[in-house]
Amino acid sequence: MRPKRILLLDPHRMVREGIASLLARARPDLHVVDPPKDGVTLAEVTTADLVIVERSHADGSVLQLLTDLRRRHVRALVLAGRPEDRGAVRMLRAGADGYLTKDQPATVLLEAIDTVLRGGRFVSPRLAELLVEDLDRADRDPHESLSNREHDILVMLGNGRRPSCVASSLHLSPSTVSTYIQRIKSKLGLDSVPGLVHYAVRTGLTE
């Protein structure tokens, strides 16, 4: 039986090397694939058994990536440097099969990987509480009405990206991004990009 292929999508080389070293020692049945410098191809993603993606994915398109992975039946585990919040809940809805914060010990990472590879879901007790609360919430935040692409763009704007940079990162035309921004402003009841930036910061959407 071939080793399970683990694709690491974390912008920090130290984190990638640390996880690869851990798995080489603890789980030789897992083969870690380090993405090439010029980006990950569709073939590399679809042949992976598990993709571990950092929450603040380099190009900002985490939700869209998770949606694409689910559509292609590729398991995904989000590794985050921030505590569980409603953004984590949205990532699970988008396609993540697990969510793990980086302050957890290595044994928990191994448990999360095994759980997701077996077809299960890995969430902390706190995130499980948030999921239950999400089912009962009647007063949802305005940005929860955004599509995954709109949400990604709002986060990127909140992180200081200019619309032209957003277009380049997401491989979209400037006019397409402009259309998305207009939709976001309409849904949030705002009339300017600075207003969107302020909203993203105020609601904790920024990384």
Short mmCIF file of C-alpha atoms in Angstrom, two decimals:
data_model
loop_
_atom_site.label_atom_id
_atom_site.label_comp_id
_atom_site.label_asym_id
_atom_site.label_seq_id
_atom_site.Cartn_x
_atom_site.Cartn_y
_atom_site.Cartn_z
CA MET A 1 0.00 0.00 0.00
CA ARG A 2 1.41 3.37 -1.01
CA PRO A 3 2.18 5.99 1.66
CA LYS A 4 -0.46 8.64 2.22
CA ARG A 5 0.55 11.89 0.54
CA ILE A 6 0.44 15.02 2.71
CA LEU A 7 0.68 18.38 0.95
CA LEU A 8 1.79 21.29 3.18
CA LEU A 9 0.52 24.74 2.21
CA ASP A 10 2.10 26.96 4.83
CA PRO A 11 4.00 30.12 3.86
CA HIS A 12 6.55 29.57 6.63
CA ARG A 13 9.40 27.24 5.70
CA MET A 14 10.22 26.54 9.35
CA VAL A 15 6.69 25.27 9.98
CA ARG A 16 6.77 23.05 6.88
CA GLU A 17 10.15 21.58 7.80
CA GLY A 18 9.04 21.05 11.40
CA ILE A 19 5.93 19.12 10.38
CA ALA A 20 7.87 17.11 7.78
CA SER A 21 10.51 16.18 10.38
CA LEU A 22 7.85 15.20 12.91
CA LEU A 23 6.02 12.94 10.47
CA ALA A 24 9.26 11.37 9.22
CA ARG A 25 10.02 10.27 12.77
CA ALA A 26 6.54 9.41 14.00
CA ARG A 27 4.69 8.31 10.87
CA PRO A 28 6.96 6.92 8.13
CA ASP A 29 3.80 5.71 6.36
CA LEU A 30 3.04 9.34 5.49
CA HIS A 31 4.86 11.08 2.64
CA VAL A 32 5.11 14.87 2.93
CA VAL A 33 5.05 16.81 -0.32
CA ASP A 34 6.58 20.28 -0.10
CA PRO A 35 5.01 22.59 -2.71
CA PRO A 36 7.34 24.04 -5.37
CA LYS A 37 8.31 27.70 -5.16
CA ASP A 38 6.28 28.65 -8.23
CA GLY A 39 3.01 27.41 -6.78
CA VAL A 40 0.97 24.26 -6.48
CA THR A 41 -0.48 22.64 -9.58
CA LEU A 42 -3.94 21.08 -9.80
CA ALA A 43 -2.35 17.66 -10.30
CA GLU A 44 -0.40 17.96 -7.05
CA VAL A 45 -3.51 18.90 -5.11
CA THR A 46 -5.76 16.20 -6.54
CA THR A 47 -3.18 13.44 -5.95
CA ALA A 48 -2.77 14.38 -2.28
CA ASP A 49 -4.61 12.41 0.38
CA LEU A 50 -4.55 15.35 2.78
CA VAL A 51 -3.79 19.04 2.35
CA ILE A 52 -2.67 20.93 5.44
CA VAL A 53 -3.30 24.60 4.77
CA GLU A 54 -2.32 27.55 6.93
CA ARG A 55 -5.30 29.77 7.76
CA SER A 56 -3.62 32.89 6.37
CA HIS A 57 -2.90 31.19 3.04
CA ALA A 58 -0.38 33.16 1.00
CA ASP A 59 -2.80 34.56 -1.59
CA GLY A 60 -5.66 35.03 0.86
CA SER A 61 -8.04 32.69 -0.93
CA VAL A 62 -8.45 30.14 1.87
CA LEU A 63 -12.22 29.69 1.62
CA GLN A 64 -12.17 29.25 -2.14
CA LEU A 65 -9.30 26.78 -1.82
CA LEU A 66 -11.21 24.74 0.76
CA THR A 67 -14.29 24.73 -1.46
CA ASP A 68 -12.20 23.50 -4.41
CA LEU A 69 -10.61 20.77 -2.30
CA ARG A 70 -14.00 19.49 -1.14
CA ARG A 71 -15.27 19.52 -4.73
CA ARG A 72 -12.30 17.34 -5.72
CA HIS A 73 -12.77 15.02 -2.70
CA VAL A 74 -9.43 15.98 -1.14
CA ARG A 75 -9.31 16.06 2.67
CA ALA A 76 -8.18 19.33 4.27
CA LEU A 77 -6.87 20.30 7.69
CA VAL A 78 -6.54 23.99 8.58
CA LEU A 79 -3.57 24.95 10.74
CA ALA A 80 -4.07 28.31 12.45
CA GLY A 81 -2.05 30.74 14.50
CA ARG A 82 -5.15 32.25 16.06
CA PRO A 83 -7.83 30.81 18.37
CA GLU A 84 -11.05 29.25 17.18
CA ASP A 85 -13.61 31.84 16.11
CA ARG A 86 -16.52 32.18 13.72
CA GLY A 87 -14.03 32.39 10.86
CA ALA A 88 -13.02 28.85 11.75
CA VAL A 89 -16.67 27.80 11.60
CA ARG A 90 -16.94 29.28 8.11
CA MET A 91 -13.85 27.32 7.03
CA LEU A 92 -15.46 24.09 8.17
CA ARG A 93 -18.58 25.00 6.21
CA ALA A 94 -16.45 25.79 3.16
CA GLY A 95 -14.71 22.43 3.10
CA ALA A 96 -12.19 21.97 5.93
CA ASP A 97 -12.31 18.57 7.61
CA GLY A 98 -10.46 19.80 10.67
CA TYR A 99 -9.12 22.90 12.39
CA LEU A 100 -6.08 22.94 14.65
CA THR A 101 -4.28 25.82 16.36
CA LYS A 102 -0.49 25.93 16.30
CA ASP A 103 -0.18 26.08 20.08
CA GLN A 104 -1.20 22.42 20.36
CA PRO A 105 1.41 19.71 21.04
CA ALA A 106 2.70 17.47 18.27
CA THR A 107 0.62 14.55 19.53
CA VAL A 108 -2.55 16.49 18.82
CA LEU A 109 -1.39 17.25 15.27
CA LEU A 110 -0.80 13.53 14.70
CA GLU A 111 -4.26 12.77 16.10
CA ALA A 112 -5.83 15.39 13.82
CA ILE A 113 -4.07 14.01 10.74
CA ASP A 114 -5.13 10.43 11.53
CA THR A 115 -8.72 11.48 12.22
CA VAL A 116 -9.07 13.40 8.96
CA LEU A 117 -7.35 10.69 6.89
CA ARG A 118 -9.83 8.15 8.30
CA GLY A 119 -12.66 10.31 6.99
CA GLY A 120 -13.57 11.96 10.28
CA ARG A 121 -13.77 15.57 11.43
CA PHE A 122 -11.31 17.04 13.92
CA VAL A 123 -12.47 20.00 15.99
CA SER A 124 -11.62 21.24 19.46
CA PRO A 125 -14.26 21.39 22.20
CA ARG A 126 -14.35 25.18 21.78
CA LEU A 127 -14.95 24.93 18.03
CA ALA A 128 -17.64 22.32 18.61
CA GLU A 129 -19.40 24.85 20.87
CA LEU A 130 -19.16 27.49 18.16
CA LEU A 131 -20.65 25.10 15.62
CA VAL A 132 -23.63 24.45 17.87
CA GLU A 133 -24.03 28.19 18.52
CA ASP A 134 -23.89 28.81 14.78
CA LEU A 135 -26.88 26.56 14.24
CA ASP A 136 -28.91 28.54 16.78
CA ARG A 137 -27.90 32.05 15.81
CA ALA A 138 -30.68 34.26 14.51
CA ASP A 139 -28.66 37.49 14.43
CA ARG A 140 -25.86 36.63 12.04
CA ASP A 141 -23.13 39.13 11.22
CA PRO A 142 -23.64 40.90 7.87
CA HIS A 143 -20.45 39.45 6.36
CA GLU A 144 -21.79 35.91 6.82
CA SER A 145 -24.07 36.58 3.85
CA LEU A 146 -21.02 36.95 1.59
CA SER A 147 -19.97 34.21 -0.79
CA ASN A 148 -16.62 32.54 -0.13
CA ARG A 149 -14.96 34.58 -2.87
CA GLU A 150 -16.44 37.82 -1.54
CA HIS A 151 -15.35 36.91 1.99
CA ASP A 152 -11.78 36.21 0.82
CA ILE A 153 -11.62 39.56 -0.97
CA LEU A 154 -12.93 41.41 2.09
CA VAL A 155 -10.24 39.78 4.25
CA MET A 156 -7.54 40.66 1.73
CA LEU A 157 -8.69 44.29 1.66
CA GLY A 158 -8.71 44.33 5.45
CA ASN A 159 -5.14 43.04 5.44
CA GLY A 160 -4.05 46.06 3.40
CA ARG A 161 -4.15 44.63 -0.12
CA ARG A 162 -5.09 47.07 -2.86
CA PRO A 163 -7.78 45.95 -5.33
CA SER A 164 -5.13 45.60 -8.06
CA CYS A 165 -3.07 43.31 -5.79
CA VAL A 166 -6.18 41.30 -4.94
CA ALA A 167 -6.85 40.79 -8.65
CA SER A 168 -3.29 39.65 -9.27
CA SER A 169 -3.25 37.25 -6.30
CA LEU A 170 -6.57 35.65 -7.23
CA HIS A 171 -5.81 35.60 -10.97
CA LEU A 172 -8.87 37.72 -11.70
CA SER A 173 -9.26 40.79 -13.86
CA PRO A 174 -9.41 44.18 -12.10
CA SER A 175 -12.94 44.67 -13.42
CA THR A 176 -14.05 41.35 -11.93
CA VAL A 177 -12.61 42.30 -8.53
CA SER A 178 -14.28 45.69 -8.82
CA THR A 179 -17.62 43.93 -9.38
CA TYR A 180 -17.03 41.73 -6.32
CA ILE A 181 -16.19 44.83 -4.24
CA GLN A 182 -19.41 46.51 -5.32
CA ARG A 183 -21.37 43.43 -4.25
CA ILE A 184 -19.60 43.35 -0.89
CA LYS A 185 -20.33 47.03 -0.27
CA SER A 186 -23.97 46.49 -1.15
CA LYS A 187 -24.36 43.48 1.16
CA LEU A 188 -22.62 45.24 4.07
CA GLY A 189 -24.32 48.60 3.50
CA LEU A 190 -20.99 50.41 3.00
CA ASP A 191 -19.99 52.86 0.31
CA SER A 192 -16.18 52.80 0.11
CA VAL A 193 -13.15 50.53 0.21
CA PRO A 194 -11.83 52.27 3.38
CA GLY A 195 -15.19 51.46 4.92
CA LEU A 196 -14.70 47.80 4.04
CA VAL A 197 -11.20 47.86 5.52
CA HIS A 198 -12.52 49.37 8.76
CA TYR A 199 -15.31 46.77 8.89
CA ALA A 200 -12.86 43.88 8.39
CA VAL A 201 -10.58 45.15 11.15
CA ARG A 202 -13.44 45.92 13.55
CA THR A 203 -15.00 42.47 13.16
CA GLY A 204 -11.70 40.62 13.55
CA LEU A 205 -11.52 39.28 9.99
CA THR A 206 -7.95 40.42 9.42
CA GLU A 207 -4.97 38.14 9.97
#
